[in-house]
XYZ file of C-alpha atoms in Angstrom:
589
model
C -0.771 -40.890 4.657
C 2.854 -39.876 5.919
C 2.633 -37.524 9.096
C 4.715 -35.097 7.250
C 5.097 -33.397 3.411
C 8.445 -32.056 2.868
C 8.518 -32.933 -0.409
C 7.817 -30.407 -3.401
C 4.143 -29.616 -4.049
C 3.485 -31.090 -7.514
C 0.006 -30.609 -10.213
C -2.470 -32.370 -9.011
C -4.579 -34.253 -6.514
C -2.500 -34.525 -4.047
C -1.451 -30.885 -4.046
C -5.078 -29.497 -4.289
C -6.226 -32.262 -1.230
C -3.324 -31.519 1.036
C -3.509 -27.765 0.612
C -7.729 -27.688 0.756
C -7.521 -29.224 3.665
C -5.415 -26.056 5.433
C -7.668 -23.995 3.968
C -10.867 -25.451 5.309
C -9.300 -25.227 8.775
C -8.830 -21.600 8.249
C -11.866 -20.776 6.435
C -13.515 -22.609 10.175
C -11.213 -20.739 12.213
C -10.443 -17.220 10.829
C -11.652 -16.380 8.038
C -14.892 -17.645 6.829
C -14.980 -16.949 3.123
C -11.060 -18.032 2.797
C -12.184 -20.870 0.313
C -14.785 -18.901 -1.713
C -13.131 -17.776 -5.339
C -12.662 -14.210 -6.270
C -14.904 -13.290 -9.759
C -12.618 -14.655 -12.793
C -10.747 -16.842 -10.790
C -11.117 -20.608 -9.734
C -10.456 -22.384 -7.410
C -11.280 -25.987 -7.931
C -9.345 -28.771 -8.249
C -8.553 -28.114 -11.291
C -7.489 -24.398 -11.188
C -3.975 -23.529 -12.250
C -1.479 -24.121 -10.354
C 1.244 -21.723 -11.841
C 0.918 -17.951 -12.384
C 0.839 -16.792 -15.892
C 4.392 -15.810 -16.872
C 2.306 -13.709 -19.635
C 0.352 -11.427 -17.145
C 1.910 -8.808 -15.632
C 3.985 -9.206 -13.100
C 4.375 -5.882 -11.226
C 0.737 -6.566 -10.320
C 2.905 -8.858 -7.815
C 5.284 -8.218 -5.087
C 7.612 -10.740 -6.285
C 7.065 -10.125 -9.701
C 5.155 -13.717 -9.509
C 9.029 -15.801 -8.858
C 9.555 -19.306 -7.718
C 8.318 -20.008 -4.252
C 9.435 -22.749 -1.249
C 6.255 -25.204 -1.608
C 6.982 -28.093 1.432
C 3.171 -28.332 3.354
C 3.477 -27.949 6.944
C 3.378 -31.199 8.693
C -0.187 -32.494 9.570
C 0.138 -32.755 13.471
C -0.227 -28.952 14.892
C 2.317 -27.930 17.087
C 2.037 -27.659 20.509
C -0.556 -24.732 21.916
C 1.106 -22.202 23.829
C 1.494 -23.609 27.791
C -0.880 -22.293 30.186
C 0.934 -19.964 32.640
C 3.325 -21.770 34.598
C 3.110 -24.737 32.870
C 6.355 -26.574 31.337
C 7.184 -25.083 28.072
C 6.909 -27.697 25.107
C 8.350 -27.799 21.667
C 6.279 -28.812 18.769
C 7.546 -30.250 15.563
C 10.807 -28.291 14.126
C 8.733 -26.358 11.331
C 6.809 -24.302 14.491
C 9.907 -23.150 15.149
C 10.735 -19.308 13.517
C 14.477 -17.942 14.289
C 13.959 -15.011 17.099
C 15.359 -12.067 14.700
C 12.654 -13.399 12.188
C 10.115 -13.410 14.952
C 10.627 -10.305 16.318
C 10.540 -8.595 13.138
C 7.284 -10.293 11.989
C 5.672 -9.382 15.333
C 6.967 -5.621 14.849
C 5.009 -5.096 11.656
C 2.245 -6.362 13.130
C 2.192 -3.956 15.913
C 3.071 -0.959 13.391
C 0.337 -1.842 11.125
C -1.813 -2.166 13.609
C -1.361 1.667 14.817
C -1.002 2.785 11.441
C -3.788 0.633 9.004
C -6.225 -0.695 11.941
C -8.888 -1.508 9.953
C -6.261 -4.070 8.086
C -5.907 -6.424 10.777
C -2.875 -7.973 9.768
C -1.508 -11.346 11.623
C 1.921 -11.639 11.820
C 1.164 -14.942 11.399
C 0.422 -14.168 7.456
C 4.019 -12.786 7.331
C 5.770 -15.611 9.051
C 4.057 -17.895 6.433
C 5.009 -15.459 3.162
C 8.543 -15.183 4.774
C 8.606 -19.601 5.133
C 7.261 -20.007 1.438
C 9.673 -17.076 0.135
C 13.024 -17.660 1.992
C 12.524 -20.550 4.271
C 12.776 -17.679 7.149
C 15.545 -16.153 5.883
C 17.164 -19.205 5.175
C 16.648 -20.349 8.681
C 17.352 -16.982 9.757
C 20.618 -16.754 8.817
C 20.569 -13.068 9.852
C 22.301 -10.466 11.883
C 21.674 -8.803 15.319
C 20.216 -5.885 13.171
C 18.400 -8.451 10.718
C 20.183 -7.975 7.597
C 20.867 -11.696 6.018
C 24.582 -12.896 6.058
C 24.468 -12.261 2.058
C 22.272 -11.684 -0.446
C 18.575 -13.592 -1.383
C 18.262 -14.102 -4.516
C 15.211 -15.346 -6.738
C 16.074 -16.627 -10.247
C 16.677 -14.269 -13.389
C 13.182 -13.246 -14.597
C 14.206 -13.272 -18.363
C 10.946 -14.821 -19.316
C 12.597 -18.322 -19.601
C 9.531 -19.932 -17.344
C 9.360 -17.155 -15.732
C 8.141 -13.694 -16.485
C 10.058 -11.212 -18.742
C 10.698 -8.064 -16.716
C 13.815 -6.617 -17.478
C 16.089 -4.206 -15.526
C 14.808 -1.616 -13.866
C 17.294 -1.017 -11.016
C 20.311 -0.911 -12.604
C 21.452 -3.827 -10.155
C 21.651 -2.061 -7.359
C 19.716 -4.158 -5.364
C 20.153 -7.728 -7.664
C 23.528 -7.187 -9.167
C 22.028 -7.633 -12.315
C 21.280 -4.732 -14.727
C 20.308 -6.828 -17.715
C 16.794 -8.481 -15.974
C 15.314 -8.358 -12.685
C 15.372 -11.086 -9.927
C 13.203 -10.877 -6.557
C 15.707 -9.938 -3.812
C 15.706 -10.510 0.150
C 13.802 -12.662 2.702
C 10.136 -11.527 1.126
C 11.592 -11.470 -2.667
C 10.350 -8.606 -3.416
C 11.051 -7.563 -7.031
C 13.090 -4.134 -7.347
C 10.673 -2.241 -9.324
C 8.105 -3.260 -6.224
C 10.515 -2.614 -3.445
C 11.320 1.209 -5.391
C 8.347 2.220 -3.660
C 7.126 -0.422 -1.056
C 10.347 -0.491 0.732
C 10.123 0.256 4.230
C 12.381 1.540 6.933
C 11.564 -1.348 9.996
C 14.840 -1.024 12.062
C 15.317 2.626 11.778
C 18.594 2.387 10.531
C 17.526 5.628 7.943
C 18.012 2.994 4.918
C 15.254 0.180 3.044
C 17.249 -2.521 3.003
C 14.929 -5.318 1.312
C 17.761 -7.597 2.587
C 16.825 -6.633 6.280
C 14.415 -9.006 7.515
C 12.673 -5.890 9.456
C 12.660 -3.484 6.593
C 11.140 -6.493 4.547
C 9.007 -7.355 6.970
C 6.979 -3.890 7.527
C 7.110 -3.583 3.069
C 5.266 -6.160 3.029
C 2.517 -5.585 6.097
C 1.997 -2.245 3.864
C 1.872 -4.080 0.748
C -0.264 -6.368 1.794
C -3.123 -3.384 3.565
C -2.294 -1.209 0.791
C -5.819 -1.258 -1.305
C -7.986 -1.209 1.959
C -8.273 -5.075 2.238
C -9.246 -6.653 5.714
C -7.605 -9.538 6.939
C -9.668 -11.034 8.868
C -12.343 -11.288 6.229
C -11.661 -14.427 3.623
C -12.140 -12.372 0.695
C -9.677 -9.367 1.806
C -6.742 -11.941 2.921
C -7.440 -13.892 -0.994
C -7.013 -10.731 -2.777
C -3.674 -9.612 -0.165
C -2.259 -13.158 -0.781
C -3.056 -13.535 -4.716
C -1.755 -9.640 -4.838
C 1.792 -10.889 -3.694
C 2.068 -13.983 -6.161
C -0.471 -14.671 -8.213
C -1.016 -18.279 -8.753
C -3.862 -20.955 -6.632
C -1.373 -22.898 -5.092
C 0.841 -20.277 -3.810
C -2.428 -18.946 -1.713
C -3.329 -22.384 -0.540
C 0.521 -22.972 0.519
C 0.540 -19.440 1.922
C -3.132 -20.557 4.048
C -1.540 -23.892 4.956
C 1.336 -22.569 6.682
C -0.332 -19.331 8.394
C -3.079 -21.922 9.731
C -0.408 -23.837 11.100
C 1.702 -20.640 12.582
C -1.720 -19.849 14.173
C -1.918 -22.884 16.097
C 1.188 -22.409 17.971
C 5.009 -21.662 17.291
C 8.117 -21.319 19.835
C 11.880 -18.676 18.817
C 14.362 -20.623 18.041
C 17.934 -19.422 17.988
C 18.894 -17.908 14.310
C 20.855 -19.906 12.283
C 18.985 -23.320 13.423
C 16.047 -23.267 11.680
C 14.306 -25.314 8.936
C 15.993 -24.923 5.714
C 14.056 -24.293 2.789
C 13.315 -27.394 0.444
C 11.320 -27.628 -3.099
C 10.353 -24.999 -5.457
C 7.394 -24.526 -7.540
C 9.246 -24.366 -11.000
C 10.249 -28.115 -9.932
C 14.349 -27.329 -9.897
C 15.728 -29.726 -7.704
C 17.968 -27.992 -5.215
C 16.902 -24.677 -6.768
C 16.155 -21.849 -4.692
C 16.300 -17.957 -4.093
C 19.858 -17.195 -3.131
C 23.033 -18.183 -4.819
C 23.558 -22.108 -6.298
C 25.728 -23.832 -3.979
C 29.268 -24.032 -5.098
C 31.819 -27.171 -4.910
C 31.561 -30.772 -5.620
C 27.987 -32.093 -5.909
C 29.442 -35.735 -3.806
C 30.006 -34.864 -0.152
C 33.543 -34.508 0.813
C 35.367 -37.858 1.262
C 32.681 -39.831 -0.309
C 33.892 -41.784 -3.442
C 31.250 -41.945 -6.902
C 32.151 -45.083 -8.561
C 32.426 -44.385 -12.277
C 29.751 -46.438 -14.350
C 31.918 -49.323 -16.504
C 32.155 -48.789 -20.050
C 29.820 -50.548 -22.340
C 32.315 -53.407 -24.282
C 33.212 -52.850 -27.980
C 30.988 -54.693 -30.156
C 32.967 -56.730 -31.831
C 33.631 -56.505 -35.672
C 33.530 -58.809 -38.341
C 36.418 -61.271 -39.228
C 38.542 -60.344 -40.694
C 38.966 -61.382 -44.785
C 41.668 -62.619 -46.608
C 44.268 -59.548 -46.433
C 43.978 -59.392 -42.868
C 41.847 -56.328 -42.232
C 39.081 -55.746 -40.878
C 35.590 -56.688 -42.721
C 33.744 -53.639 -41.251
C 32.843 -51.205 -44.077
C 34.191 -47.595 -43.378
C 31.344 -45.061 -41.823
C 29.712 -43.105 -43.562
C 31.146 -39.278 -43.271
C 28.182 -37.515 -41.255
C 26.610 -34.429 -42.501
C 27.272 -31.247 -41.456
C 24.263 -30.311 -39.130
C 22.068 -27.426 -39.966
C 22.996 -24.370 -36.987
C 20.321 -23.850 -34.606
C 18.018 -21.163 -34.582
C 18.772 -18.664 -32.359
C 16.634 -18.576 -29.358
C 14.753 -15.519 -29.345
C 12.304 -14.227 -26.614
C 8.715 -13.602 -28.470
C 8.290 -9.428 -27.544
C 5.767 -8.772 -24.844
C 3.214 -5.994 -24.857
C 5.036 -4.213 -22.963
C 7.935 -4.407 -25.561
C 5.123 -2.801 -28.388
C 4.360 0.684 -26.222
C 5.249 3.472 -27.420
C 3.686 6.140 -25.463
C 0.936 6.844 -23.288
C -2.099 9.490 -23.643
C -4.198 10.833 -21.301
C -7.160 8.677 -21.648
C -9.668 11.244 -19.842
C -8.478 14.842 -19.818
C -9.987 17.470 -17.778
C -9.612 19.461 -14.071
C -7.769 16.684 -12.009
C -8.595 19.440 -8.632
C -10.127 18.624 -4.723
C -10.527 20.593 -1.807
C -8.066 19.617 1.144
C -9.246 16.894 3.245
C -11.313 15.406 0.015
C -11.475 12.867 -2.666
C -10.745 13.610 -6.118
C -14.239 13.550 -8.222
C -11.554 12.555 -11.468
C -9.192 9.798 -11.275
C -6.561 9.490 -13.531
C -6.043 6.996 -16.467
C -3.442 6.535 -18.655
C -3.976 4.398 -22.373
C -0.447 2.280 -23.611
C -0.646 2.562 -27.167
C 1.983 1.418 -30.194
C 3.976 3.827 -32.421
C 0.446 3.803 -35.010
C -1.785 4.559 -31.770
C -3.425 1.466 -31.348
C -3.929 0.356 -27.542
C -1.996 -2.487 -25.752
C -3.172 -4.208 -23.324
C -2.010 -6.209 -20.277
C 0.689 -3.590 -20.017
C 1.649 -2.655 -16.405
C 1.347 1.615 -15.963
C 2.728 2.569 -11.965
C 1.657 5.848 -10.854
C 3.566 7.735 -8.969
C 2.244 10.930 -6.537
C 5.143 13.770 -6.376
C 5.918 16.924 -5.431
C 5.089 18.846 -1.683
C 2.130 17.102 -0.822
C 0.180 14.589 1.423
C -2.322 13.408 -0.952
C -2.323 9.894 -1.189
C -4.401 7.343 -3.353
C -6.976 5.093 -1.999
C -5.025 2.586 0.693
C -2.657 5.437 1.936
C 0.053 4.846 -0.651
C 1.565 7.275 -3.078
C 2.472 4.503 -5.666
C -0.469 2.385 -7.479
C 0.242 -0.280 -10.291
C -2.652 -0.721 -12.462
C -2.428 -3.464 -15.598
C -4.274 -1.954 -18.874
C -7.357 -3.720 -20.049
C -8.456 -4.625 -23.443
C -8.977 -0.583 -24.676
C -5.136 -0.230 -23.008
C -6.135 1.962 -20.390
C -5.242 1.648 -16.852
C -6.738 3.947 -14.167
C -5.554 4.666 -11.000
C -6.646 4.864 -7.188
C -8.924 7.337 -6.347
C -6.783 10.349 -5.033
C -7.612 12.309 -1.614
C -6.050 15.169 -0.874
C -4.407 16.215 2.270
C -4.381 18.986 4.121
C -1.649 20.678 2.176
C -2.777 23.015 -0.316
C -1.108 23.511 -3.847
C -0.124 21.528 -7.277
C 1.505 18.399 -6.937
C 1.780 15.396 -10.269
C 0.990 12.514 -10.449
C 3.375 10.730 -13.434
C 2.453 7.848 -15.429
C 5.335 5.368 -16.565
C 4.732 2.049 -18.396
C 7.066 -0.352 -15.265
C 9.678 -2.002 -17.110
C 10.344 0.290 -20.307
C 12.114 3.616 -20.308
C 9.711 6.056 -22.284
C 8.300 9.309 -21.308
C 6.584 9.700 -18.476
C 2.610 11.044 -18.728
C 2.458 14.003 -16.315
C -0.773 15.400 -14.972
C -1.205 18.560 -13.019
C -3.411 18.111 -9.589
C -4.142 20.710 -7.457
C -5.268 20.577 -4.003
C -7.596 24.196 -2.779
C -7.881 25.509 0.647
C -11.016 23.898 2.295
C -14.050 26.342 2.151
C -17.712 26.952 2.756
C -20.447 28.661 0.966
C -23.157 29.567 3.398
C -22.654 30.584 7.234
C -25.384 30.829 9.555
C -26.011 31.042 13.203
C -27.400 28.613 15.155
C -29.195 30.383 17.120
C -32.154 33.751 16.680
C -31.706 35.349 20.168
C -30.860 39.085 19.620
C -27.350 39.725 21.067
C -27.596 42.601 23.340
C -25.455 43.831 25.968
C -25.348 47.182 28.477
C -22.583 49.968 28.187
C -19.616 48.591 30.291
C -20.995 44.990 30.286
C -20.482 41.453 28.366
C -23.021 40.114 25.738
C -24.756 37.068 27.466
C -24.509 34.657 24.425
C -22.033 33.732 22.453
C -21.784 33.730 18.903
C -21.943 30.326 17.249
C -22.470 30.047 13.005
C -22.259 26.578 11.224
C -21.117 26.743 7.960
C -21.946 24.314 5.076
C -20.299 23.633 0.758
C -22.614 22.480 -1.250
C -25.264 21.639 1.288
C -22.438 19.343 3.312
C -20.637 20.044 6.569
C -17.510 22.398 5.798
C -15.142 21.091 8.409
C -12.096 22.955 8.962
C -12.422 25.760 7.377
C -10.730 28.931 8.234
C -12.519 31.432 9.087
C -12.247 35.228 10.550
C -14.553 37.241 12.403
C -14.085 41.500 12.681
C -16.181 43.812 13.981
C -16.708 46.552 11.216
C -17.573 49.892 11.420
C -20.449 50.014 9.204
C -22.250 47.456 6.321
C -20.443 49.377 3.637
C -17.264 49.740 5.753
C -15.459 46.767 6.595
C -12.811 48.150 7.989
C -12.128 47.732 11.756
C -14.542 49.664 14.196
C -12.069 51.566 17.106
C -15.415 51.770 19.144
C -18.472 49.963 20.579
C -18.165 46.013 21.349
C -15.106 43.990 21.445
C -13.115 40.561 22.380
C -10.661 40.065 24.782
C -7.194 38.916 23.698
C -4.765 36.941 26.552
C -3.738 39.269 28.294
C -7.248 40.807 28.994
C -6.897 43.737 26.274
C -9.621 44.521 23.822
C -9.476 43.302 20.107
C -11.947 43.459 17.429
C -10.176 41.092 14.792
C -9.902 37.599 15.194
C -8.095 35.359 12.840
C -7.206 31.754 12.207
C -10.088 31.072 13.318
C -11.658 27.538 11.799
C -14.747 25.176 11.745
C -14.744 22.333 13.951
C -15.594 18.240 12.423
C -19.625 19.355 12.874
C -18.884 22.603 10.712
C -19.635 24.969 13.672
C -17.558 28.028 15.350
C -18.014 29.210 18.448
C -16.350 32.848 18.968
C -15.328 33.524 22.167
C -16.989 36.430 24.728
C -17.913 39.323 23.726
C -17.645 42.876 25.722
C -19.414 46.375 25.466
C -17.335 49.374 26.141
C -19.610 52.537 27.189
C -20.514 53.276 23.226
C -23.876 52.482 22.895
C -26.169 52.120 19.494
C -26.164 49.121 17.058
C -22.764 47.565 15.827
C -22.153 44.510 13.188
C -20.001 41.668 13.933
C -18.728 40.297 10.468
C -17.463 36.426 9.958
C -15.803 35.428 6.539
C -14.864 31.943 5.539
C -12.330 30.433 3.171
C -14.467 30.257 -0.151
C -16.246 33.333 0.370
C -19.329 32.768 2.822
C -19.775 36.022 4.762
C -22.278 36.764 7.808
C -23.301 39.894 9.140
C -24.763 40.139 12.678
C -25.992 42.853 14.863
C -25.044 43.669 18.140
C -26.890 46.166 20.583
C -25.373 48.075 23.421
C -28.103 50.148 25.574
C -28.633 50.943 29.098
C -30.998 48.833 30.825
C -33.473 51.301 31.083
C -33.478 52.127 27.205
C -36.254 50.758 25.589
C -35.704 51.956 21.855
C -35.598 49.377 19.260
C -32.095 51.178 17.687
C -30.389 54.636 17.422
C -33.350 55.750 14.494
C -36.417 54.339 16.392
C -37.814 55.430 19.702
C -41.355 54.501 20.934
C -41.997 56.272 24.026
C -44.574 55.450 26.771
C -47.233 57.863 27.491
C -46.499 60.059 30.521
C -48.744 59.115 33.272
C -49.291 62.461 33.890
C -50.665 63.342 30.388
């Protein structure tokens, strides 16, 4: 066997043999499951090797385009050197441009801070960006990252590949009739709309910027909660991006081999891209080369003509003996070639497929997700349609994964539902809009609403009676815990007053108080709030020289009220309150 595969992966057993045994060195040295298949999907020999064309494609990042398929070679390169040690340079395919690096390395570190429990390697970037772009072409990048011109995938006008048709009005392809997959991580514009990232901090999503492409796709590839460093979550991340066997075994090959050691080259110099997985030879994303297909200089000798067959002799006037031909018939036109209408073609609208209260309280989940049914102009459902919902308006709420934009494919009944929503801390209505990706039809709009977090009991935490002597400062603090439904109620604002009377909530002027920062006496205290356990803890409280019985009043967000008493008596006062006395007997009587 040849130390190294450059050539195009092809169906097969040498393409499932080379690339299972990558993945068997992962699934030893990462990821442990990286072999097992994901339910509905194989991933024998004999699994397919190509996406389907027919599925949708915006379940994809690159709308499931052509990919780079060379194999890494088999020898690893050379293990980082030990400190000290003489640097040493492994075989040329270790080597990743420095922008390229860099940026790769970047999104790891931002991920990292920002989706922990995704543990992405940059090492799964670096061998996306190689099987997408060849590195950027070898990094044929700027100082800022931004590719020299355009990357281009193919047209996606369902001609072998899948149909999605325009849906940025070229802005980022330069085509507004179809789609193609655009920049060093081909994403797909429709993806990029509202994956794109900001890497650089230039203020712009460039998916032509190496680093902006780079950080889109850490975040696509975290975005439903999937863990890296388990086989299953890295499948599902990988498949997610294109979905088709052989793209995640070349994917595995090359981020096992990244793993094992790489070295920065300068940009320009690396490894350019070679084979694609729709078998084009010379085809890849980015503009055909222009010019004469024979190098400069070098001379094609033209084939020589095939002699004349030579005719009869001729007969007795002189002419030829070779009957005239035949006059040909006119050939029947061809068909015109027509593109079969997808299911996404037949929609006609969408319905709410579960109506009802789509409302949360800040900080939780959403007990009703929303789903959206495709249906045709007579109401019947569609399926394998492709419905992105988008979160808008003033708020934080997010769906599951962090992200404010889910794609879900309908199933068989044509209904798609989305991520689980949480809500943030901001409180109001916000939508979340339903459109069918690649059709311009009206957008399904559903009203959310996020309420002010709230409790509906408050207790204390403790039964000591709070008592204090004229002039003095109550010994114990008030602490309450308050509770919704039986669960903590974190957060939750809260404000405590002391009232003049149980039927009088208005401010008392007299009797106990709090201290404000400057030392002077208040008897309101607001913005107050619950801590993570549900518990408040007010702070001191004083007794001026009032004495009798006075009640402290705390009322939550959602209603919850509590009433406590508070004393103020000399220390020689024995009475139980202002309306009881119970006198010891004189020891003179």
């Amino acid at each position: 066997m040849a130390a190294h595969f450059g050539r195009r992966l092809r169906k097969g057993a040498a393409t499932t043999a080379v690339a299972a045994a990558a993945v068997a060195a992962l699934s030893a040295s990462q990821a442990p499951d990286a072999t097992a298949g994901a339910p509905g999907r194989q991933t024998t020999a004999g699994s397919s090797s190509a996406p389907d064309v027919s599925a949708a494609p915006d379940d994809s990042a690159t709308g499931n385009s052509p990919y780079y398929t060379a194999l890494p070679p088999l020898h690893s390169p050379s293990p980082a050197p030990a400190t000290g040690a003489p640097a040493t340079r492994g075989p040329s395919e270790a080597g990743i441009p420095a922008t390229v690096l860099d940026a790769y390395k970047k999104a790891e570190a931002e991920l990292r801070d920002s989706k922990p429990g995704c543990n992405l390697p940059w090492q799964l970037l670096a061998a996306i960006g190689k099987v997408e772009s060849g590195q950027a072409r070898g990094g044929q990048v700027d100082a800022e990252g931004t590719t020299y011109s355009p990357i281009l995938g193919p047209v996606l006008d369902g001609n072998g590949f899948a149909h999605i048709g325009d849906t940025d009005h070229g802005a980022y392809d330069g085509d507004s009739r179809y789609d193609r997959a655009v920049g060093p991580m081909q994403f797909i514009p429709s993806t990029w709309n509202w994956a794109g990232r900001d890497g650089n901090g230039d203020g712009k999503k460039d998916p032509n910027n190496i680093y902006d492409a780079a950080l889109a796709a850490g975040h696509y590839l975290c975005r439903n909660d999937w863990d890296m460093s388990t086989g299953a979550g890295l499948r599902s991340a990988i498949l997610s991006y294109n979905n088709s066997q052989d793209y995640l075994n070349t994917v595995l090959s090359w981020m096992e081999y990244y793993r094992k050691g790489t070295h920065s080259i300068p940009d320009g110099t690396g490894t350019p891209p070679s084979g694609r997985s729709d078998d084009t030879p010379g085809a890849g994303p980015g503009p055909s080369p222009s010019g004469p297909s024979t190098p400069p200089g070098t001379h094609r000798p033209s084939k020589p003509s095939k002699p004349a067959k030579p005719g009869k002799p001729a007969g007795p006037g002189g002419g030829s003996t070779t009957p005239p031909a035949k006059p040909t018939p006119p050939s029947k036109p061809a068909p015109p070639h027509t593109t079969p209408p997808t299911p996404t073609d037949t929609v006609d609208h969408l319905e709410d497929a579960d109506p009802g209260d789509l409302t949360a309280m800040a900080g939780h989940a959403f007990a009703r997700k929303t789903e959206a049914r495709a249906e045709t102009k007579d109401g019947k459902p569609v399926a394998k349609v492709r419905i992105r919902f988008t979160i808008t308006g003033d708020t934080d709420a997010v769906f599951t994964g962090g992200e404010k934009v889910a794609t879900v494919v309908t199933d068989a009944t044509g209904t798609a539902v989305a991520p689980q929503l949480q809500a943030g801390e901001k409180t109001g209505d916000f939508t979340v809009r339903a459109l069918v990706a690649g059709r311009t039809i009206t957008a399904l709009d559903y009203k959310a609403t996020v309420t002010p977090r709230a409790a509906d009991t408050v207790v204390r935490t403790g039964d000591t009676p709070l008592t204090c002597v004229p002039g003095g400062e109550f010994a114990d603090q008030v602490e309450v815990k308050a509770t919704y439904k039986g669960a903590v109620a974190d957060k939750v604002a809260a404000t405590a007053t002391l009232i003049k009377a149980d039927d009088d909530p208005t401010e008392n002027d007299k009797g106990p108080y709090f201290k404000d920062a400057d030392g002077k006496p208040v008897r309101t205290l607001k913005d107050l709030r619950t801590d993570a356990k549900g518990l408040l803890k007010l702070p001191k409280l004083y007794a001026d020289d009032t004495t009798g019985t006075f009640l402290l009043r705390i009322t939550t967000t959602g209603g919850a009220t509590l009433t406590v008493e508070l004393k103020v008596a000399a220390a020689d006062d024995t009475t139980a309150d202002d309306t009881t006395a119970d006198p010891s007997p004189s020891p003179a009587a």
